[in-house]
Amino acid sequence: MTQKTDMNIFAQMESEVRSYCRSFPTVFTKAKGHKMWDEEGKEYIDFFSGAGALNYGHNDPLMKEKLVEYILSDGITHSLDMATTPKAVFLEEFNNTILKPRDLNYKVMFPGPTGTNTVESALKLARKVTGRTDIISFTNGFHGMTIGALSVTGNSFKRKGAGIPLTNTVTMPYDNFVSDELDTLEYLERFLDDGGSGVAIPAAIILETVQGEGGINAARFEWLKKVEAICKRWDILLIVDDVQAGIGRTGTFFSFEQAGIKPDIVCLSKSISGYGLPLALTLIKPEYDIWEPGEHNGTFRGNNHAFITATAALSYWKDDSFENKIAEQSKRIYSFLEDIVAKYPQLEGEVRGRGFMVGVCSAKEGLAGKVAAEAFSRGLIMETAGPNDEVFKLFPALTITDEGLEQGFRIIEESVESAVNPKELVTNA
Amino acid sequence: MTQKTDMNIFAQMESEVRSYCRSFPTVFTKAKGHKMWDEEGKEYIDFFSGAGALNYGHNDPLMKEKLVEYILSDGITHSLDMATTPKAVFLEEFNNTILKPRDLNYKVMFPGPTGTNTVESALKLARKVTGRTDIISFTNGFHGMTIGALSVTGNSFKRKGAGIPLTNTVTMPYDNFVSDELDTLEYLERFLDDGGSGVAIPAAIILETVQGEGGINAARFEWLKKVEAICKRWDILLIVDDVQAGIGRTGTFFSFEQAGIKPDIVCLSKSISGYGLPLALTLIKPEYDIWEPGEHNGTFRGNNHAFITATAALSYWKDDSFENKIAEQSKRIYSFLEDIVAKYPQLEGEVRGRGFMVGVCSAKEGLAGKVAAEAFSRGLIMETAGPNDEVFKLFPALTITDEGLEQGFRIIEESVESAVNPKELVTNA
Amino acid sequence: MTQKTDMNIFAQMESEVRSYCRSFPTVFTKAKGHKMWDEEGKEYIDFFSGAGALNYGHNDPLMKEKLVEYILSDGITHSLDMATTPKAVFLEEFNNTILKPRDLNYKVMFPGPTGTNTVESALKLARKVTGRTDIISFTNGFHGMTIGALSVTGNSFKRKGAGIPLTNTVTMPYDNFVSDELDTLEYLERFLDDGGSGVAIPAAIILETVQGEGGINAARFEWLKKVEAICKRWDILLIVDDVQAGIGRTGTFFSFEQAGIKPDIVCLSKSISGYGLPLALTLIKPEYDIWEPGEHNGTFRGNNHAFITATAALSYWKDDSFENKIAEQSKRIYSFLEDIVAKYPQLEGEVRGRGFMVGVCSAKEGLAGKVAAEAFSRGLIMETAGPNDEVFKLFPALTITDEGLEQGFRIIEESVESAVNPKELVTNA
Amino acid sequence: MTQKTDMNIFAQMESEVRSYCRSFPTVFTKAKGHKMWDEEGKEYIDFFSGAGALNYGHNDPLMKEKLVEYILSDGITHSLDMATTPKAVFLEEFNNTILKPRDLNYKVMFPGPTGTNTVESALKLARKVTGRTDIISFTNGFHGMTIGALSVTGNSFKRKGAGIPLTNTVTMPYDNFVSDELDTLEYLERFLDDGGSGVAIPAAIILETVQGEGGINAARFEWLKKVEAICKRWDILLIVDDVQAGIGRTGTFFSFEQAGIKPDIVCLSKSISGYGLPLALTLIKPEYDIWEPGEHNGTFRGNNHAFITATAALSYWKDDSFENKIAEQSKRIYSFLEDIVAKYPQLEGEVRGRGFMVGVCSAKEGLAGKVAAEAFSRGLIMETAGPNDEVFKLFPALTITDEGLEQGFRIIEESVESAVNPKELVTNA
């Protein structure tokens, strides 16, 4: 593999649907912690973290060790939902390290190894539990690309991709959607209250506490609390899709902890395996675990490699130190972004988000994308989000060093500088 | 991990949806080739092969070596759809080893790592290409558990699990569905021909050449050819879901090769990674690859561990020897089953299937399940299929030795013997 | 109104959706019995009868007398579903004259005054009674143009007009749909029987005993009986849409009497008012009459003019004489058509239908339409039916005289003669 | 018919779905102008007017004369959409008397004779014109009971009656839905503006300018103007459902005249025939009249009796006098209601509506119904509206005399008095 890959292979062989390789046009080959290298040996700071699937950085040493050890011992790799030792160990550790200390009581479902699988399973279960058909989701929510999950996703480009009308869902305005003063839940409640509103009492409300794809929109804690209260009042199940915001990304293991709410169903995927291996969990309050055996299934719901690394990853949560580190660095990230916004008014920027899930929304069309492109050319990987890609998004590994952060900040500042003052335009022409 | 796992952990912590751990109630820990071991050290012959995800057996030595080597080198693990070395290598090798020699020209899409992801992507694309909304699928077809894939799945128990009406699909009778004499495609064509039939010209017809979950129903090659002709006549896309029947399971890499057809879209998953790691591919005729970048996506579409093992797995297909081995052993399996059916008329059995995807359908209610349970207690893992679990299903690894096969046959015969002559009933009481 | 109407008024003012005025391009002004007159005073034999809404002919003298008397007395005209004298009288008379003598026990619903209203109410009720969502309808069935009724209608041109996917319905092959030998109900039962068929047990099966719009397809009585048996076996409601085939059109008041079946719900409209006034009834077995008050409603469900004429129309059914007349003349119509088909092999014709609901299907594209056009020019009104307008359709008033029939026959024979031997082509040019 | 009707006939023979006969438990037999009589000879003031179908009162003398004359002359009664003299005359008169003077240019479609037919045709056409699937409707809108119309109707009880999910529609808040200060169109625009809102640009927006069934909610003119502007901006068709609010009910022929807007499609029914006979019109801007012939149809779309009376009814609109009368009396009605609300604070009442489409909303549960019941017992017919029947609704004939109005007012005041001070409670016990 030392020979260089011809980038044309992707254009020739891979479908037009490919996207990130267009934004980051190089062939990656190695990765460690918060760094990646391409075949040329160029080093990149990763402020993207697999869109939240690599919260512990790349190829974490402990997980790597456990994984290799397991493979070498011919541990069972693929098991569907048969009982295996690594699954048992994971279940126990997850309960002891995560659920019990947080006073949470959930049954664990393995719905297939991706985010969209857990969301589909959650929607099915909510409909089964309540006997109702509709789901309320929120503007700019993102929950996945299969038809069920897509029907609760806001993005119109993605929705059109379905090729059929997406039904049995109602979109309500997320916190701050209409304007800052307006309480969007007043709207929602009016619709539920009024027997002539055209909106039926739904099976569930599904939400992200911080919307990633939708533009790094963080709902206020009191808004989340109020949603929970509405669900209780109307006997609606509350589903928190913590696929992107969970596993420490916003500062706590679950993103909803700080809001003090207890969802009925929680969707986890992305960083739950720790190592970037496909795994997803659906957490279900025991009283709602009324599935028939096999009513939802999938070939890769028993990915034992992922159980091994997921168990190792739990060691980060044995005490407070990891949370404290995140909290401390979060403040630095946030204040860095506020400084940038203040220093570069041309950005027309607004800092958004929570914890390590933050970004800057630029009111100038195309500018966020320009900043990200500049950053890539300077060796930093960062993506954009929002319906018009108006936000550049900082998603460093939670394990990043202070030095790594500072290095990233320097590149971002240079990139902003360059994007708002594009002196090289002449040379480009 | 030497301590024994308490089976209760699964009942306590895992959702009621779990199923295989109920049929195979032991904790598995190790696996190699066609064998598995539980924590007690008991050995099992695996005639299940992860429901077709382990066609090369467990923990194949070459794949294992390549995988460990890659992990140790800190090769990039998770890459979304960025360009990586392992992906490039896989694409080239797949093209050279599989597509070109079969005179097939497909673009490769990575739609997310599971079978249901590839099916959902195929349906979306067919709708986009044709501008039509409906899909025709077949009775007892199985395509996945997310809403789009579920809507083309026949099983009523699974369909009810959706909790909402499944729409924009029409089910037509699979080969031999109504009776042996009846040409089910005559029905299908009448519906397409008649402007008053209530059935619109669909975007696509989706089918499995041999239905696994649906009861090991093998469509005749001329039936498949005729479906292809119908698709051409009406400008309908033909999607072959080769998730379970593909990758050698029926004797050739693609299950449709022997029928001499060329589908417009092919869905692959399960054994494509070779090692049981989550991976799926959607193969698309270049003229239909009209996706917009990012129109369908997913977090785990760049599972580089799986690219590594999938590339290694292609070595099995460099020459004819593997196909020849499968063909030779297939005959033995088939004749073994025919003998069983002849010898035990109480089974009221019928042999079904093709290649290493075969089974016996028993007209006696519950008997197939009894055979499988007896087999498990004797150390052989085998599952049932069909709408009423009326088929016991032989899915050995394609790499199994003759000795392994014979060992399995002995257990199956004993299990049938015991199931049809249940002498121990007294002691059980 | 003696001045002549400019036909341009329709092209200028009326929507492009207008259709019959294109086939019959003259302005009608007067009608009596089986005759119509246009503004020029030209007389037409009416073998169309308002598509079955004028089974008693135009402006029946008794109904006319009662109606005028009622209007002159300032009888209440429009009453929604308030209690009125004419409604009470109609209900009693309908029960005494129609239901009781046929040993039928139905509650009567007034669902709004059109065929599509009664169909929509029937579908709603069947879904409510069973708690199921799907409806099985048949190829070439026609049930109406509102979304619910359209979803059980077969015609693809009409269905496309919906502009949205039509859901929660499955189309099954009507009697003889595929070929004469094939039992289409074997096919239907297979789907119901098999838990993997993709077809859920429906709330109801809806059918016409003779399909009018669909091409004058008459289901055999044993086929109808078998449908009823299937419904009983699976607890499916049987809805007979007798909007077009009912009220004597096929020889008996209800078209299903001769088959000896008792549907759970019957849809009536068209000729139920007798005089061509809008009225529709939904007949419901009492045990299924579980509507909440007002759960289905409509402004014109209390059309008292129609109650008056509908009551007068019942006088035709006080004894057997009307049925006998229809039976006797039906034979003459049928044998006339058989003679025509035999005499003009160029027609490639097939006689279809039952009673006064008959037609000739011509295998020659466009020929049926040509016959109808020739007939119009000769003073006979007749329409075409079938997905490709391949049937010319004889729908004389049930009250027609023998002389009227003969006159019609003569015109039809001349029209066929002229259509198959188009000697005047030169003069037309 | 002089014998008295046994009210039991309705309980025995008519479906449980009947409703108004429960609120007004007597058998009506005669009607004239704003008065009705039951079989006992008791006289009632009609403040209900067939829910808006009798805007010209019962059995208007001119219409009656024309209708009887037409029937006696054997004018054609039922004509589907063939050309007839009465249709031509109506089309010309409607154009000359109504459309031209208002500078409106519409093609006229006869979609079947009921409100729900015209709404279904409007939705179909909007989808065809735009190629889009969704429709935006408003909270507490009422548009009909067939599946298409029901899907844009707000009332949850009616919606549940569908028995299937109602799809391809989005409900937005009507003017003042959330609170008086909030601009609900800001909310609507946010959804249309944002590509991540989950709400696609719809084919059409459908609305009533004053919601009748929904609780007599009158949208402000500037709100209507803004809706029209939004439609223009986004190329959305604007459909005004003027079935209940049109034909003078709010003071002008079309309810939207005063707002100065020109809808793309207008739905008319109820009072368009003038005499309470079933008739409906869909008015279509010529550029959108892209129907194929017969793409939407229906048996009773050519109700010539209704054309006759509808033409006679147009005589009311030849000059301003009728509008002036309505305007003058509207003020009296409104001020009467304001006085009532002021005088009886126990009502917790709010006056709502416009023109002759007004009512009082009472915040006290059940009180509006009690007022209506009291009124009935005193000889006045009046219904309730709103999702919880919280509004009693005044719908007198537009032709009512001042004396008739005063008589009605007296009864209403007595009824309110009695409802808020229920002194007879003791005797009732």
PDB file of C-alpha atoms in Angstrom, chain B residues 18 20 89 149 192-193 376:
ATOM      1  CA  ARG B  18     -34.033 -10.193  21.199  1.00  0.00           C
ATOM      2  CA  TYR B  20     -31.875 -15.745  18.379  1.00  0.00           C
ATOM      3  CA  VAL B  89      -8.014  -0.764  -3.101  1.00  0.00           C
ATOM      4  CA  ALA B 149     -37.475  -1.606   3.004  1.00  0.00           C
ATOM      5  CA  LEU B 192     -49.267  -3.805 -16.197  1.00  0.00           C
ATOM      6  CA  ASP B 193     -51.015  -4.134 -19.542  1.00  0.00           C
ATOM      7  CA  PHE B 376     -29.088 -27.328  18.630  1.00  0.00           C
TER       8      PHE B 376
END
